[in-house]
């Protein structure tokens, strides 16, 4: 059974999935390949883009999606993951899960009869990274660019590190030393980068880290689940804001990405997110095209068939 829990789960197929996402966007893959198919979407945390893009992707391709909040499921009353997974996956063709603990999604997949897709955990956000790559490719016509990720070495940063390393993109994480990405993921990204020929780096020096960058990426300082640390984080990240001054150090044609939701005035300024260099709305749109390609490959077992 092929799952998408980490972006590395699709490392052999990443370029194929991205090409298909482009084809979906251009309307070149038609029909209703998901006719009669169902996707269960389990949400333990809030979502706008992930929920709507997966639901609409299923609908547009002829299938249906079920929005399942954990507070409405028996999971919320203590039914164990093992039992939920074995029962639920007798009904549906795929499951997308947004969960607090990555290990819980791994456990669900171990008891699932159908493909499981990570819709964000504390550790990774692989579908987001795919949409980010598609956006960068559309704007820069190559993956061989330098991306500077400014801020928190969180789930979004972790998946981006691995994704960049897989496609040969240089990535510098620029943030406070106490908020670096997951060390195992960073190590894995470096190993992958050796094969693809990209450079994966860490620095806390802002101007050095974003120097000549082609893509500036940021995410919130306070992710879902970090709310109790909010005041400390606002202090710790205050020098790592994506603003007009920071953009002066990047390449003049640099684009600015943000997975959204954004907090204007914290990790990014109003001027930058609304400015000419911002590509965040195209990036958000690309979630839809990427979800279609991910579902197309996983639900139809195309990745297993080769
Ligand atoms: N970027 C992203 O995953 O957005 P949502 O939290 O709205 O799904
Ligand atoms: N890092 C953010 C991403 C939201 C899409 C979070 O986990 O809340």
PDB file of C-alpha atoms and ligand atoms in Angstrom:
ATOM      1  CA  UNK A   1       0.000   0.000   0.000  1.00  0.00           C
ATOM      2  CA  UNK A   2       1.441   3.348  -1.061  1.00  0.00           C
ATOM      3  CA  UNK A   3       0.895   6.273   1.318  1.00  0.00           C
ATOM      4  CA  UNK A   4       1.981   9.925   1.274  1.00  0.00           C
ATOM      5  CA  UNK A   5       3.051  10.571   4.856  1.00  0.00           C
ATOM      6  CA  UNK A   6       6.374  12.232   4.079  1.00  0.00           C
ATOM      7  CA  UNK A   7       7.310  13.913   0.812  1.00  0.00           C
ATOM      8  CA  UNK A   8      10.055  11.284   0.540  1.00  0.00           C
ATOM      9  CA  UNK A   9       7.353   8.603   0.103  1.00  0.00           C
ATOM     10  CA  UNK A  10       6.927   9.810  -3.470  1.00  0.00           C
ATOM     11  CA  UNK A  11      10.564  10.523  -4.230  1.00  0.00           C
ATOM     12  CA  UNK A  12      10.607   8.321  -7.324  1.00  0.00           C
ATOM     13  CA  UNK A  13       7.457   9.963  -8.663  1.00  0.00           C
ATOM     14  CA  UNK A  14       7.809  13.599  -7.658  1.00  0.00           C
ATOM     15  CA  UNK A  15       8.476  14.949 -11.156  1.00  0.00           C
ATOM     16  CA  UNK A  16       5.662  12.835 -12.641  1.00  0.00           C
ATOM     17  CA  UNK A  17       3.190  14.127 -10.028  1.00  0.00           C
ATOM     18  CA  UNK A  18       4.259  17.731 -10.636  1.00  0.00           C
ATOM     19  CA  UNK A  19       3.895  17.312 -14.405  1.00  0.00           C
ATOM     20  CA  UNK A  20       0.448  15.831 -13.936  1.00  0.00           C
ATOM     21  CA  UNK A  21      -0.520  18.701 -11.647  1.00  0.00           C
ATOM     22  CA  UNK A  22       0.411  21.079 -14.486  1.00  0.00           C
ATOM     23  CA  UNK A  23      -1.677  18.992 -16.867  1.00  0.00           C
ATOM     24  CA  UNK A  24      -4.655  19.099 -14.521  1.00  0.00           C
ATOM     25  CA  UNK A  25      -4.231  22.869 -14.297  1.00  0.00           C
ATOM     26  CA  UNK A  26      -4.230  23.183 -18.090  1.00  0.00           C
ATOM     27  CA  UNK A  27      -7.267  20.912 -18.395  1.00  0.00           C
ATOM     28  CA  UNK A  28      -5.272  18.259 -20.253  1.00  0.00           C
ATOM     29  CA  UNK A  29      -6.405  15.388 -18.017  1.00  0.00           C
ATOM     30  CA  UNK A  30     -10.139  15.106 -18.321  1.00  0.00           C
ATOM     31  CA  UNK A  31     -12.995  12.832 -17.441  1.00  0.00           C
ATOM     32  CA  UNK A  32     -14.113  11.536 -14.100  1.00  0.00           C
ATOM     33  CA  UNK A  33     -11.410   9.134 -12.958  1.00  0.00           C
ATOM     34  CA  UNK A  34     -12.783   9.139  -9.402  1.00  0.00           C
ATOM     35  CA  UNK A  35     -16.370   8.258 -10.349  1.00  0.00           C
ATOM     36  CA  UNK A  36     -17.722   6.161  -7.495  1.00  0.00           C
ATOM     37  CA  UNK A  37     -14.658   6.841  -5.322  1.00  0.00           C
ATOM     38  CA  UNK A  38     -14.686   8.418  -1.856  1.00  0.00           C
ATOM     39  CA  UNK A  39     -12.050  10.232   0.173  1.00  0.00           C
ATOM     40  CA  UNK A  40     -12.405  10.491   3.959  1.00  0.00           C
ATOM     41  CA  UNK A  41     -10.834  13.698   5.295  1.00  0.00           C
ATOM     42  CA  UNK A  42     -10.076  13.594   9.005  1.00  0.00           C
ATOM     43  CA  UNK A  43      -9.295  16.930  10.622  1.00  0.00           C
ATOM     44  CA  UNK A  44      -7.932  17.293  14.121  1.00  0.00           C
ATOM     45  CA  UNK A  45      -6.995  20.921  13.402  1.00  0.00           C
ATOM     46  CA  UNK A  46      -8.484  23.829  11.451  1.00  0.00           C
ATOM     47  CA  UNK A  47      -8.052  24.166   7.691  1.00  0.00           C
ATOM     48  CA  UNK A  48      -9.190  26.345   4.807  1.00  0.00           C
ATOM     49  CA  UNK A  49      -7.003  25.493   1.796  1.00  0.00           C
ATOM     50  CA  UNK A  50      -6.347  21.830   2.462  1.00  0.00           C
ATOM     51  CA  UNK A  51      -9.953  21.022   3.156  1.00  0.00           C
ATOM     52  CA  UNK A  52     -11.446  22.971   0.276  1.00  0.00           C
ATOM     53  CA  UNK A  53      -8.846  21.923  -2.307  1.00  0.00           C
ATOM     54  CA  UNK A  54      -9.137  18.201  -1.513  1.00  0.00           C
ATOM     55  CA  UNK A  55     -12.918  18.353  -1.432  1.00  0.00           C
ATOM     56  CA  UNK A  56     -13.171  20.247  -4.709  1.00  0.00           C
ATOM     57  CA  UNK A  57     -10.518  18.048  -6.343  1.00  0.00           C
ATOM     58  CA  UNK A  58     -12.570  14.939  -5.546  1.00  0.00           C
ATOM     59  CA  UNK A  59     -15.783  16.569  -6.776  1.00  0.00           C
ATOM     60  CA  UNK A  60     -14.283  17.863 -10.030  1.00  0.00           C
ATOM     61  CA  UNK A  61     -12.897  14.434 -10.841  1.00  0.00           C
ATOM     62  CA  UNK A  62     -16.186  12.668 -10.281  1.00  0.00           C
ATOM     63  CA  UNK A  63     -15.765  11.449  -6.698  1.00  0.00           C
ATOM     64  CA  UNK A  64     -16.870  12.563  -3.290  1.00  0.00           C
ATOM     65  CA  UNK A  65     -15.120  13.700  -0.099  1.00  0.00           C
ATOM     66  CA  UNK A  66     -16.294  13.367   3.487  1.00  0.00           C
ATOM     67  CA  UNK A  67     -15.271  16.035   5.991  1.00  0.00           C
ATOM     68  CA  UNK A  68     -14.747  14.348   9.350  1.00  0.00           C
ATOM     69  CA  UNK A  69     -13.763  16.417  12.342  1.00  0.00           C
ATOM     70  CA  UNK A  70     -12.187  14.296  15.070  1.00  0.00           C
ATOM     71  CA  UNK A  71     -14.556  15.872  17.588  1.00  0.00           C
ATOM     72  CA  UNK A  72     -17.488  14.323  15.686  1.00  0.00           C
ATOM     73  CA  UNK A  73     -15.870  10.923  15.206  1.00  0.00           C
ATOM     74  CA  UNK A  74     -15.746   8.217  17.859  1.00  0.00           C
ATOM     75  CA  UNK A  75     -11.989   8.933  17.798  1.00  0.00           C
ATOM     76  CA  UNK A  76     -12.835  12.055  19.786  1.00  0.00           C
ATOM     77  CA  UNK A  77     -14.484   9.856  22.451  1.00  0.00           C
ATOM     78  CA  UNK A  78     -11.524   7.521  22.735  1.00  0.00           C
ATOM     79  CA  UNK A  79     -11.975   4.922  19.991  1.00  0.00           C
ATOM     80  CA  UNK A  80      -8.465   3.876  19.159  1.00  0.00           C
ATOM     81  CA  UNK A  81      -6.767   4.698  15.854  1.00  0.00           C
ATOM     82  CA  UNK A  82      -6.275   1.024  15.012  1.00  0.00           C
ATOM     83  CA  UNK A  83     -10.032   0.331  15.161  1.00  0.00           C
ATOM     84  CA  UNK A  84     -11.006   3.548  13.400  1.00  0.00           C
ATOM     85  CA  UNK A  85      -8.609   2.855  10.551  1.00  0.00           C
ATOM     86  CA  UNK A  86      -9.694  -0.749  10.025  1.00  0.00           C
ATOM     87  CA  UNK A  87     -13.399   0.102  10.012  1.00  0.00           C
ATOM     88  CA  UNK A  88     -13.279   3.347   8.043  1.00  0.00           C
ATOM     89  CA  UNK A  89     -11.054   2.044   5.284  1.00  0.00           C
ATOM     90  CA  UNK A  90     -13.596  -0.672   4.435  1.00  0.00           C
ATOM     91  CA  UNK A  91     -15.845   2.161   3.163  1.00  0.00           C
ATOM     92  CA  UNK A  92     -13.588   4.585   1.325  1.00  0.00           C
ATOM     93  CA  UNK A  93     -10.864   4.610  -1.336  1.00  0.00           C
ATOM     94  CA  UNK A  94      -8.461   6.961   0.413  1.00  0.00           C
ATOM     95  CA  UNK A  95      -8.009   8.900   3.639  1.00  0.00           C
ATOM     96  CA  UNK A  96      -6.494  12.337   4.114  1.00  0.00           C
ATOM     97  CA  UNK A  97      -5.563  13.221   7.697  1.00  0.00           C
ATOM     98  CA  UNK A  98      -4.572  16.477   9.378  1.00  0.00           C
ATOM     99  CA  UNK A  99      -3.337  15.556  12.838  1.00  0.00           C
ATOM    100  CA  UNK A 100      -1.363  16.950  15.726  1.00  0.00           C
ATOM    101  CA  UNK A 101       0.981  13.986  16.024  1.00  0.00           C
ATOM    102  CA  UNK A 102       2.717  12.657  12.943  1.00  0.00           C
ATOM    103  CA  UNK A 103       3.045   9.251  14.613  1.00  0.00           C
ATOM    104  CA  UNK A 104      -0.736   8.945  14.772  1.00  0.00           C
ATOM    105  CA  UNK A 105      -0.972   9.287  10.989  1.00  0.00           C
ATOM    106  CA  UNK A 106       1.760   6.679  10.607  1.00  0.00           C
ATOM    107  CA  UNK A 107      -0.200   4.384  12.930  1.00  0.00           C
ATOM    108  CA  UNK A 108      -3.435   4.953  10.998  1.00  0.00           C
ATOM    109  CA  UNK A 109      -1.655   4.043   7.759  1.00  0.00           C
ATOM    110  CA  UNK A 110      -0.405   0.795   9.272  1.00  0.00           C
ATOM    111  CA  UNK A 111      -4.002  -0.335   9.857  1.00  0.00           C
ATOM    112  CA  UNK A 112      -5.460   1.129   6.671  1.00  0.00           C
ATOM    113  CA  UNK A 113      -6.664  -0.837   3.659  1.00  0.00           C
ATOM    114  CA  UNK A 114      -6.384   2.258   1.439  1.00  0.00           C
ATOM    115  CA  UNK A 115      -3.810   5.011   0.753  1.00  0.00           C
ATOM    116  CA  UNK A 116      -3.347   7.599   3.506  1.00  0.00           C
ATOM    117  CA  UNK A 117      -2.316  11.186   2.713  1.00  0.00           C
ATOM    118  CA  UNK A 118      -0.753  13.545   5.244  1.00  0.00           C
ATOM    119  CA  UNK A 119      -2.708  16.812   5.182  1.00  0.00           C
ATOM    120  CA  UNK A 120      -0.323  18.361   7.775  1.00  0.00           C
ATOM    121  CA  UNK A 121       1.134  17.079  11.003  1.00  0.00           C
ATOM    122  CA  UNK A 122       3.557  18.560  13.526  1.00  0.00           C
ATOM    123  CA  UNK A 123       6.380  17.140  11.396  1.00  0.00           C
ATOM    124  CA  UNK A 124       5.468  17.551   7.723  1.00  0.00           C
ATOM    125  CA  UNK A 125       3.134  19.119   5.179  1.00  0.00           C
ATOM    126  CA  UNK A 126       3.991  17.251   1.963  1.00  0.00           C
ATOM    127  CA  UNK A 127       1.037  18.367  -0.206  1.00  0.00           C
ATOM    128  CA  UNK A 128       1.951  21.976   0.549  1.00  0.00           C
ATOM    129  CA  UNK A 129       5.543  21.385  -0.559  1.00  0.00           C
ATOM    130  CA  UNK A 130       4.332  19.961  -3.871  1.00  0.00           C
ATOM    131  CA  UNK A 131       2.197  23.044  -4.520  1.00  0.00           C
ATOM    132  CA  UNK A 132       5.204  25.199  -3.626  1.00  0.00           C
ATOM    133  CA  UNK A 133       7.418  23.396  -6.134  1.00  0.00           C
ATOM    134  CA  UNK A 134       4.785  23.740  -8.847  1.00  0.00           C
ATOM    135  CA  UNK A 135       4.511  27.475  -8.177  1.00  0.00           C
ATOM    136  CA  UNK A 136       8.278  27.963  -8.255  1.00  0.00           C
ATOM    137  CA  UNK A 137       8.553  26.006 -11.505  1.00  0.00           C
ATOM    138  CA  UNK A 138       5.779  28.064 -13.105  1.00  0.00           C
ATOM    139  CA  UNK A 139       7.398  31.346 -12.125  1.00  0.00           C
ATOM    140  CA  UNK A 140      11.067  30.482 -12.624  1.00  0.00           C
ATOM    141  CA  UNK A 141      10.839  27.733 -15.315  1.00  0.00           C
ATOM    142  CA  UNK A 142      13.320  25.613 -13.369  1.00  0.00           C
ATOM    143  CA  UNK A 143      13.733  23.966  -9.979  1.00  0.00           C
ATOM    144  CA  UNK A 144      17.402  24.992  -9.862  1.00  0.00           C
ATOM    145  CA  UNK A 145      16.862  28.132  -7.839  1.00  0.00           C
ATOM    146  CA  UNK A 146      17.871  29.337  -4.390  1.00  0.00           C
ATOM    147  CA  UNK A 147      15.042  29.382  -1.872  1.00  0.00           C
ATOM    148  CA  UNK A 148      15.458  31.109   1.477  1.00  0.00           C
ATOM    149  CA  UNK A 149      12.988  29.930   4.107  1.00  0.00           C
ATOM    150  CA  UNK A 150      12.728  32.681   6.717  1.00  0.00           C
ATOM    151  CA  UNK A 151      11.406  31.974  10.207  1.00  0.00           C
ATOM    152  CA  UNK A 152      10.298  28.859  12.037  1.00  0.00           C
ATOM    153  CA  UNK A 153      11.842  25.496  11.085  1.00  0.00           C
ATOM    154  CA  UNK A 154       8.400  23.908  11.309  1.00  0.00           C
ATOM    155  CA  UNK A 155       6.344  21.280   9.439  1.00  0.00           C
ATOM    156  CA  UNK A 156       6.204  23.384   6.262  1.00  0.00           C
ATOM    157  CA  UNK A 157       9.954  23.998   6.401  1.00  0.00           C
ATOM    158  CA  UNK A 158      10.673  20.290   6.983  1.00  0.00           C
ATOM    159  CA  UNK A 159       8.746  19.141   3.906  1.00  0.00           C
ATOM    160  CA  UNK A 160      10.225  21.935   1.816  1.00  0.00           C
ATOM    161  CA  UNK A 161      13.746  20.901   2.812  1.00  0.00           C
ATOM    162  CA  UNK A 162      13.143  17.362   1.626  1.00  0.00           C
ATOM    163  CA  UNK A 163      11.286  18.495  -1.491  1.00  0.00           C
ATOM    164  CA  UNK A 164      14.029  20.940  -2.468  1.00  0.00           C
ATOM    165  CA  UNK A 165      16.696  18.310  -1.983  1.00  0.00           C
ATOM    166  CA  UNK A 166      14.743  15.878  -4.162  1.00  0.00           C
ATOM    167  CA  UNK A 167      14.440  18.264  -7.120  1.00  0.00           C
ATOM    168  CA  UNK A 168      17.896  19.853  -6.894  1.00  0.00           C
ATOM    169  CA  UNK A 169      16.872  23.192  -5.410  1.00  0.00           C
ATOM    170  CA  UNK A 170      19.177  25.092  -3.033  1.00  0.00           C
ATOM    171  CA  UNK A 171      17.496  25.909   0.263  1.00  0.00           C
ATOM    172  CA  UNK A 172      18.732  28.025   3.149  1.00  0.00           C
ATOM    173  CA  UNK A 173      16.750  28.033   6.376  1.00  0.00           C
ATOM    174  CA  UNK A 174      17.153  31.448   7.986  1.00  0.00           C
ATOM    175  CA  UNK A 175      15.906  31.616  11.553  1.00  0.00           C
ATOM    176  CA  UNK A 176      16.740  31.809  15.241  1.00  0.00           C
ATOM    177  CA  UNK A 177      18.957  28.910  16.417  1.00  0.00           C
ATOM    178  CA  UNK A 178      16.295  27.689  18.865  1.00  0.00           C
ATOM    179  CA  UNK A 179      13.790  27.101  16.056  1.00  0.00           C
ATOM    180  CA  UNK A 180      15.721  25.015  13.592  1.00  0.00           C
ATOM    181  CA  UNK A 181      14.092  22.265  11.527  1.00  0.00           C
ATOM    182  CA  UNK A 182      13.834  18.669  12.718  1.00  0.00           C
ATOM    183  CA  UNK A 183      17.441  17.382  12.893  1.00  0.00           C
ATOM    184  CA  UNK A 184      16.663  14.010  11.309  1.00  0.00           C
ATOM    185  CA  UNK A 185      14.822  15.636   8.445  1.00  0.00           C
ATOM    186  CA  UNK A 186      17.658  18.098   7.965  1.00  0.00           C
ATOM    187  CA  UNK A 187      20.155  15.224   7.844  1.00  0.00           C
ATOM    188  CA  UNK A 188      17.977  13.327   5.362  1.00  0.00           C
ATOM    189  CA  UNK A 189      17.634  16.451   3.197  1.00  0.00           C
ATOM    190  CA  UNK A 190      21.402  16.835   3.131  1.00  0.00           C
ATOM    191  CA  UNK A 191      21.809  13.202   2.038  1.00  0.00           C
ATOM    192  CA  UNK A 192      19.244  13.645  -0.734  1.00  0.00           C
ATOM    193  CA  UNK A 193      20.891  16.905  -1.755  1.00  0.00           C
ATOM    194  CA  UNK A 194      24.182  15.147  -2.295  1.00  0.00           C
ATOM    195  CA  UNK A 195      22.493  13.008  -4.934  1.00  0.00           C
ATOM    196  CA  UNK A 196      20.601  15.853  -6.616  1.00  0.00           C
ATOM    197  CA  UNK A 197      23.483  18.329  -6.362  1.00  0.00           C
ATOM    198  CA  UNK A 198      21.693  20.960  -4.321  1.00  0.00           C
ATOM    199  CA  UNK A 199      22.860  22.922  -1.291  1.00  0.00           C
ATOM    200  CA  UNK A 200      20.931  22.703   1.983  1.00  0.00           C
ATOM    201  CA  UNK A 201      22.033  25.194   4.615  1.00  0.00           C
ATOM    202  CA  UNK A 202      21.096  26.729   7.952  1.00  0.00           C
ATOM    203  CA  UNK A 203      21.902  30.198   9.223  1.00  0.00           C
ATOM    204  CA  UNK A 204      20.644  32.750  11.701  1.00  0.00           C
ATOM    205  CA  UNK A 205      22.190  35.614   9.722  1.00  0.00           C
ATOM    206  CA  UNK A 206      19.298  37.198   7.877  1.00  0.00           C
ATOM    207  CA  UNK A 207      21.030  39.263   5.195  1.00  0.00           C
ATOM    208  CA  UNK A 208      23.505  36.474   4.445  1.00  0.00           C
ATOM    209  CA  UNK A 209      20.770  33.813   4.288  1.00  0.00           C
ATOM    210  CA  UNK A 210      18.537  35.650   1.837  1.00  0.00           C
ATOM    211  CA  UNK A 211      21.372  37.090  -0.274  1.00  0.00           C
ATOM    212  CA  UNK A 212      20.473  36.799  -3.977  1.00  0.00           C
ATOM    213  CA  UNK A 213      17.652  34.347  -3.205  1.00  0.00           C
ATOM    214  CA  UNK A 214      15.227  33.671  -6.070  1.00  0.00           C
ATOM    215  CA  UNK A 215      12.433  32.654  -3.730  1.00  0.00           C
ATOM    216  CA  UNK A 216      11.691  33.983  -0.255  1.00  0.00           C
ATOM    217  CA  UNK A 217       9.357  31.759   1.742  1.00  0.00           C
ATOM    218  CA  UNK A 218       7.871  32.303   5.150  1.00  0.00           C
ATOM    219  CA  UNK A 219       5.254  30.797   7.428  1.00  0.00           C
ATOM    220  CA  UNK A 220       3.597  31.836  10.678  1.00  0.00           C
ATOM    221  CA  UNK A 221       5.671  32.229  13.833  1.00  0.00           C
ATOM    222  CA  UNK A 222       2.940  30.527  15.858  1.00  0.00           C
ATOM    223  CA  UNK A 223       1.775  27.319  14.250  1.00  0.00           C
ATOM    224  CA  UNK A 224      -1.355  25.452  15.288  1.00  0.00           C
ATOM    225  CA  UNK A 225      -0.460  23.913  18.639  1.00  0.00           C
ATOM    226  CA  UNK A 226       2.157  26.558  19.524  1.00  0.00           C
ATOM    227  CA  UNK A 227      -0.351  29.050  20.915  1.00  0.00           C
ATOM    228  CA  UNK A 228       0.900  28.778  24.501  1.00  0.00           C
ATOM    229  CA  UNK A 229       4.345  29.950  23.378  1.00  0.00           C
ATOM    230  CA  UNK A 230       2.928  32.913  21.456  1.00  0.00           C
ATOM    231  CA  UNK A 231       4.468  35.784  23.422  1.00  0.00           C
ATOM    232  CA  UNK A 232       7.918  34.163  23.577  1.00  0.00           C
ATOM    233  CA  UNK A 233       7.833  33.363  19.870  1.00  0.00           C
ATOM    234  CA  UNK A 234       6.859  36.904  18.895  1.00  0.00           C
ATOM    235  CA  UNK A 235       9.971  38.108  20.749  1.00  0.00           C
ATOM    236  CA  UNK A 236      12.240  35.422  19.329  1.00  0.00           C
ATOM    237  CA  UNK A 237      11.196  35.898  15.692  1.00  0.00           C
ATOM    238  CA  UNK A 238      10.918  39.688  15.618  1.00  0.00           C
ATOM    239  CA  UNK A 239      14.070  40.108  13.497  1.00  0.00           C
ATOM    240  CA  UNK A 240      12.937  37.501  10.964  1.00  0.00           C
ATOM    241  CA  UNK A 241      10.129  39.338   9.249  1.00  0.00           C
ATOM    242  CA  UNK A 242       9.761  39.274   5.464  1.00  0.00           C
ATOM    243  CA  UNK A 243       9.530  42.989   4.702  1.00  0.00           C
ATOM    244  CA  UNK A 244      10.670  45.456   2.017  1.00  0.00           C
ATOM    245  CA  UNK A 245      14.058  45.830   3.643  1.00  0.00           C
ATOM    246  CA  UNK A 246      14.708  42.082   3.617  1.00  0.00           C
ATOM    247  CA  UNK A 247      13.702  41.873  -0.051  1.00  0.00           C
ATOM    248  CA  UNK A 248      16.524  44.300  -0.915  1.00  0.00           C
ATOM    249  CA  UNK A 249      19.016  41.529  -0.138  1.00  0.00           C
ATOM    250  CA  UNK A 250      17.298  38.992  -2.400  1.00  0.00           C
ATOM    251  CA  UNK A 251      17.446  38.849  -6.185  1.00  0.00           C
ATOM    252  CA  UNK A 252      15.432  41.779  -7.617  1.00  0.00           C
ATOM    253  CA  UNK A 253      13.186  39.269  -9.428  1.00  0.00           C
ATOM    254  CA  UNK A 254      12.649  37.134  -6.341  1.00  0.00           C
ATOM    255  CA  UNK A 255       9.155  35.842  -5.672  1.00  0.00           C
ATOM    256  CA  UNK A 256       7.632  35.652  -2.215  1.00  0.00           C
ATOM    257  CA  UNK A 257       5.735  32.573  -1.072  1.00  0.00           C
ATOM    258  CA  UNK A 258       3.711  31.824   2.054  1.00  0.00           C
ATOM    259  CA  UNK A 259       1.676  28.670   2.637  1.00  0.00           C
ATOM    260  CA  UNK A 260      -1.020  30.748   4.395  1.00  0.00           C
ATOM    261  CA  UNK A 261      -2.751  31.574   6.660  1.00  0.00           C
ATOM    262  CA  UNK A 262      -0.559  34.657   7.159  1.00  0.00           C
ATOM    263  CA  UNK A 263      -0.329  37.070  10.056  1.00  0.00           C
ATOM    264  CA  UNK A 264       0.381  40.465   8.527  1.00  0.00           C
ATOM    265  CA  UNK A 265       2.741  42.464  10.737  1.00  0.00           C
ATOM    266  CA  UNK A 266       4.381  39.340  12.160  1.00  0.00           C
ATOM    267  CA  UNK A 267       6.203  37.052   9.705  1.00  0.00           C
ATOM    268  CA  UNK A 268       5.288  39.172   6.658  1.00  0.00           C
ATOM    269  CA  UNK A 269       4.250  42.764   6.062  1.00  0.00           C
ATOM    270  CA  UNK A 270       1.100  43.923   4.301  1.00  0.00           C
ATOM    271  CA  UNK A 271       3.242  45.617   1.596  1.00  0.00           C
ATOM    272  CA  UNK A 272       5.094  42.413   0.763  1.00  0.00           C
ATOM    273  CA  UNK A 273       2.168  39.995   0.758  1.00  0.00           C
ATOM    274  CA  UNK A 274       0.159  42.427  -1.373  1.00  0.00           C
ATOM    275  CA  UNK A 275       3.181  43.519  -3.427  1.00  0.00           C
ATOM    276  CA  UNK A 276       4.282  42.697  -6.975  1.00  0.00           C
ATOM    277  CA  UNK A 277       6.683  39.986  -5.882  1.00  0.00           C
ATOM    278  CA  UNK A 278       4.075  38.016  -3.962  1.00  0.00           C
ATOM    279  CA  UNK A 279       2.943  34.794  -5.622  1.00  0.00           C
ATOM    280  CA  UNK A 280       0.876  33.540  -2.698  1.00  0.00           C
ATOM    281  CA  UNK A 281      -2.484  33.417  -4.472  1.00  0.00           C
ATOM    282  CA  UNK A 282      -1.122  31.336  -7.347  1.00  0.00           C
ATOM    283  CA  UNK A 283       0.553  29.166  -4.720  1.00  0.00           C
ATOM    284  CA  UNK A 284      -2.771  28.703  -2.915  1.00  0.00           C
ATOM    285  CA  UNK A 285      -4.512  27.857  -6.207  1.00  0.00           C
ATOM    286  CA  UNK A 286      -1.888  25.261  -6.963  1.00  0.00           C
ATOM    287  CA  UNK A 287      -2.960  23.264  -3.919  1.00  0.00           C
ATOM    288  CA  UNK A 288      -6.017  22.203  -5.966  1.00  0.00           C
ATOM    289  CA  UNK A 289      -4.050  21.059  -9.019  1.00  0.00           C
ATOM    290  CA  UNK A 290      -1.526  19.207  -6.891  1.00  0.00           C
ATOM    291  CA  UNK A 291      -4.200  17.451  -4.817  1.00  0.00           C
ATOM    292  CA  UNK A 292      -5.684  16.128  -8.057  1.00  0.00           C
ATOM    293  CA  UNK A 293      -2.349  14.702  -9.155  1.00  0.00           C
ATOM    294  CA  UNK A 294      -1.689  13.193  -5.722  1.00  0.00           C
ATOM    295  CA  UNK A 295      -5.139  11.602  -5.570  1.00  0.00           C
ATOM    296  CA  UNK A 296      -4.914  10.429  -9.187  1.00  0.00           C
ATOM    297  CA  UNK A 297      -1.741   8.539  -8.449  1.00  0.00           C
ATOM    298  CA  UNK A 298      -2.571   7.196  -5.014  1.00  0.00           C
ATOM    299  CA  UNK A 299      -6.252   6.330  -5.366  1.00  0.00           C
ATOM    300  CA  UNK A 300      -5.695   4.553  -8.665  1.00  0.00           C
ATOM    301  CA  UNK A 301      -2.571   2.837  -7.303  1.00  0.00           C
ATOM    302  CA  UNK A 302      -0.607   4.219 -10.241  1.00  0.00           C
ATOM    303  CA  UNK A 303       2.505   4.612  -8.114  1.00  0.00           C
ATOM    304  CA  UNK A 304       2.468   0.901  -7.300  1.00  0.00           C
ATOM    305  CA  UNK A 305       1.784  -0.060 -10.904  1.00  0.00           C
ATOM    306  CA  UNK A 306       4.727   2.105 -12.003  1.00  0.00           C
TER     307      UNK A 306
HETATM  308  N1  LIG B   1      -1.602  26.022   3.777  1.00  0.00           N
HETATM  309  C1  LIG B   1      -2.559  25.294   4.380  1.00  0.00           C
HETATM  310  O1  LIG B   1      -2.420  24.086   4.625  1.00  0.00           O
HETATM  311  O2  LIG B   1      -3.676  25.983   4.663  1.00  0.00           O
HETATM  312  P1  LIG B   1      -4.898  25.476   5.555  1.00  0.00           P
HETATM  313  O3  LIG B   1      -4.406  25.361   6.965  1.00  0.00           O
HETATM  314  O4  LIG B   1      -5.949  26.541   5.386  1.00  0.00           O
HETATM  315  O5  LIG B   1      -5.352  24.138   5.039  1.00  0.00           O
HETATM  316  N1  LIG B   2       3.005  25.810  10.159  1.00  0.00           N
HETATM  317  C1  LIG B   2       1.582  26.077  10.077  1.00  0.00           C
HETATM  318  C2  LIG B   2       1.096  25.744   8.716  1.00  0.00           C
HETATM  319  C3  LIG B   2      -0.373  25.982   8.474  1.00  0.00           C
HETATM  320  C4  LIG B   2      -0.784  25.577   7.113  1.00  0.00           C
HETATM  321  C5  LIG B   2       0.860  25.277  11.144  1.00  0.00           C
HETATM  322  O1  LIG B   2       1.219  24.122  11.374  1.00  0.00           O
HETATM  323  O2  LIG B   2      -0.060  25.807  11.752  1.00  0.00           O
END
